Amino acid sequence: MSEKVYSAEDIEKNKVIAALAYAIFFLPLIVDKDSEYGKFHANQGLLLLIVSLVGNAILTISIIGILLVPVLNVILLVLFFMGALNAYNGQAKELPVIGKYTLLK
């Protein structure tokens, strides 16, 4: 997990919006398009959403997978809170495993 550095002004201005990006990934892109800090957390929120949708869709195909859906969802919930807390605390840490990918530039 690496941590990126953004300006203190950008972080202070957008940390609440960045934390909300884990629930509504596009919010920072609408509220403040120029915020690199907001874009970082919007990207992390989008990755979390994609993993959630794809993971749940794939796991529901088989009986064993259906039993694993709650496990996946607990892991995703932990990642959700990790990301939101990091954003609110002014940190730009990538989420474990999925955070290294960049979809939004």
Tab-separated table of C-alpha atoms in Angstrom:
chain	number	residue	atom	x	y	z
A	1	MET	CA	0.000	0.000	0.000
A	2	SER	CA	1.524	3.269	-1.026
A	3	GLU	CA	0.375	6.695	0.018
A	4	LYS	CA	0.215	9.582	-2.408
A	5	VAL	CA	0.824	13.186	-1.332
A	6	TYR	CA	-1.596	16.004	-2.116
A	7	SER	CA	-1.723	19.661	-1.072
A	8	ALA	CA	-2.995	20.366	2.431
A	9	GLU	CA	-5.525	22.826	1.005
A	10	ASP	CA	-6.946	20.225	-1.412
A	11	ILE	CA	-7.186	17.626	1.356
A	12	GLU	CA	-8.835	19.947	3.874
A	13	LYS	CA	-11.331	21.258	1.322
A	14	ASN	CA	-12.330	17.835	-0.038
A	15	LYS	CA	-11.829	15.236	2.695
A	16	VAL	CA	-15.547	14.798	3.466
A	17	ILE	CA	-16.405	14.496	-0.226
A	18	ALA	CA	-13.487	12.079	-0.684
A	19	ALA	CA	-14.785	9.923	2.183
A	20	LEU	CA	-18.245	9.870	0.592
A	21	ALA	CA	-16.654	8.703	-2.681
A	22	TYR	CA	-16.568	5.180	-1.301
A	23	ALA	CA	-20.389	5.181	-1.269
A	24	ILE	CA	-20.948	7.417	-4.328
A	25	PHE	CA	-17.752	7.239	-6.377
A	26	PHE	CA	-18.619	10.047	-8.811
A	27	LEU	CA	-19.393	12.659	-6.117
A	28	PRO	CA	-15.881	14.215	-6.038
A	29	LEU	CA	-15.903	14.397	-9.830
A	30	ILE	CA	-19.055	16.529	-9.719
A	31	VAL	CA	-18.352	18.674	-6.649
A	32	ASP	CA	-14.725	19.599	-7.415
A	33	LYS	CA	-13.430	18.308	-10.743
A	34	ASP	CA	-9.973	19.790	-10.196
A	35	SER	CA	-9.285	18.033	-6.891
A	36	GLU	CA	-6.574	15.406	-7.343
A	37	TYR	CA	-7.306	14.164	-3.816
A	38	GLY	CA	-10.979	13.722	-4.680
A	39	LYS	CA	-10.104	11.952	-7.943
A	40	PHE	CA	-7.835	9.524	-6.111
A	41	HIS	CA	-10.617	8.496	-3.726
A	42	ALA	CA	-13.216	8.467	-6.527
A	43	ASN	CA	-10.982	5.965	-8.335
A	44	GLN	CA	-10.683	3.825	-5.204
A	45	GLY	CA	-14.475	3.932	-4.747
A	46	LEU	CA	-15.032	2.929	-8.380
A	47	LEU	CA	-12.626	-0.003	-8.016
A	48	LEU	CA	-14.474	-1.133	-4.900
A	49	LEU	CA	-17.818	-0.926	-6.727
A	50	ILE	CA	-16.530	-2.933	-9.699
A	51	VAL	CA	-15.033	-5.639	-7.478
A	52	SER	CA	-18.297	-5.799	-5.539
A	53	LEU	CA	-20.481	-6.159	-8.634
A	54	VAL	CA	-18.223	-8.603	-10.470
A	55	GLY	CA	-17.390	-10.635	-7.374
A	56	ASN	CA	-21.000	-11.027	-6.307
A	57	ALA	CA	-22.104	-11.870	-9.861
A	58	ILE	CA	-19.446	-14.551	-10.273
A	59	LEU	CA	-19.940	-16.071	-6.833
A	60	THR	CA	-23.706	-16.427	-7.199
A	61	ILE	CA	-23.241	-18.793	-10.149
A	62	SER	CA	-22.364	-21.833	-8.030
A	63	ILE	CA	-23.661	-23.229	-4.749
A	64	ILE	CA	-20.240	-22.975	-3.109
A	65	GLY	CA	-19.970	-19.416	-4.414
A	66	ILE	CA	-23.275	-18.478	-2.803
A	67	LEU	CA	-21.804	-19.537	0.518
A	68	LEU	CA	-18.797	-17.269	-0.115
A	69	VAL	CA	-20.831	-14.149	-0.972
A	70	PRO	CA	-21.157	-13.081	2.699
A	71	VAL	CA	-17.397	-13.491	3.159
A	72	LEU	CA	-16.712	-11.296	0.127
A	73	ASN	CA	-19.193	-8.692	1.337
A	74	VAL	CA	-17.588	-8.517	4.792
A	75	ILE	CA	-14.180	-8.020	3.155
A	76	LEU	CA	-15.618	-5.302	0.911
A	77	LEU	CA	-17.256	-3.610	3.900
A	78	VAL	CA	-13.912	-3.540	5.711
A	79	LEU	CA	-12.267	-2.028	2.611
A	80	PHE	CA	-15.097	0.524	2.377
A	81	PHE	CA	-14.519	1.716	5.941
A	82	MET	CA	-10.736	1.668	5.545
A	83	GLY	CA	-10.963	3.884	2.481
A	84	ALA	CA	-13.541	6.269	3.928
A	85	LEU	CA	-11.597	6.670	7.186
A	86	ASN	CA	-8.337	7.236	5.322
A	87	ALA	CA	-10.005	9.871	3.143
A	88	TYR	CA	-11.555	11.640	6.125
A	89	ASN	CA	-8.234	11.585	7.981
A	90	GLY	CA	-6.486	13.225	5.031
A	91	GLN	CA	-4.624	10.134	3.881
A	92	ALA	CA	-4.407	8.829	0.328
A	93	LYS	CA	-3.578	5.177	0.898
A	94	GLU	CA	-4.422	2.659	-1.781
A	95	LEU	CA	-6.845	-0.088	-0.811
A	96	PRO	CA	-5.162	-3.475	-0.337
A	97	VAL	CA	-4.982	-5.643	-3.481
A	98	ILE	CA	-7.341	-3.588	-5.698
A	99	GLY	CA	-6.092	-0.062	-5.016
A	100	LYS	CA	-3.095	-0.129	-7.324
A	101	TYR	CA	-5.220	0.135	-10.473
A	102	THR	CA	-6.169	3.509	-11.940
A	103	LEU	CA	-9.381	3.856	-13.924
A	104	LEU	CA	-9.992	7.595	-13.494
A	105	LYS	CA	-7.302	10.026	-14.585
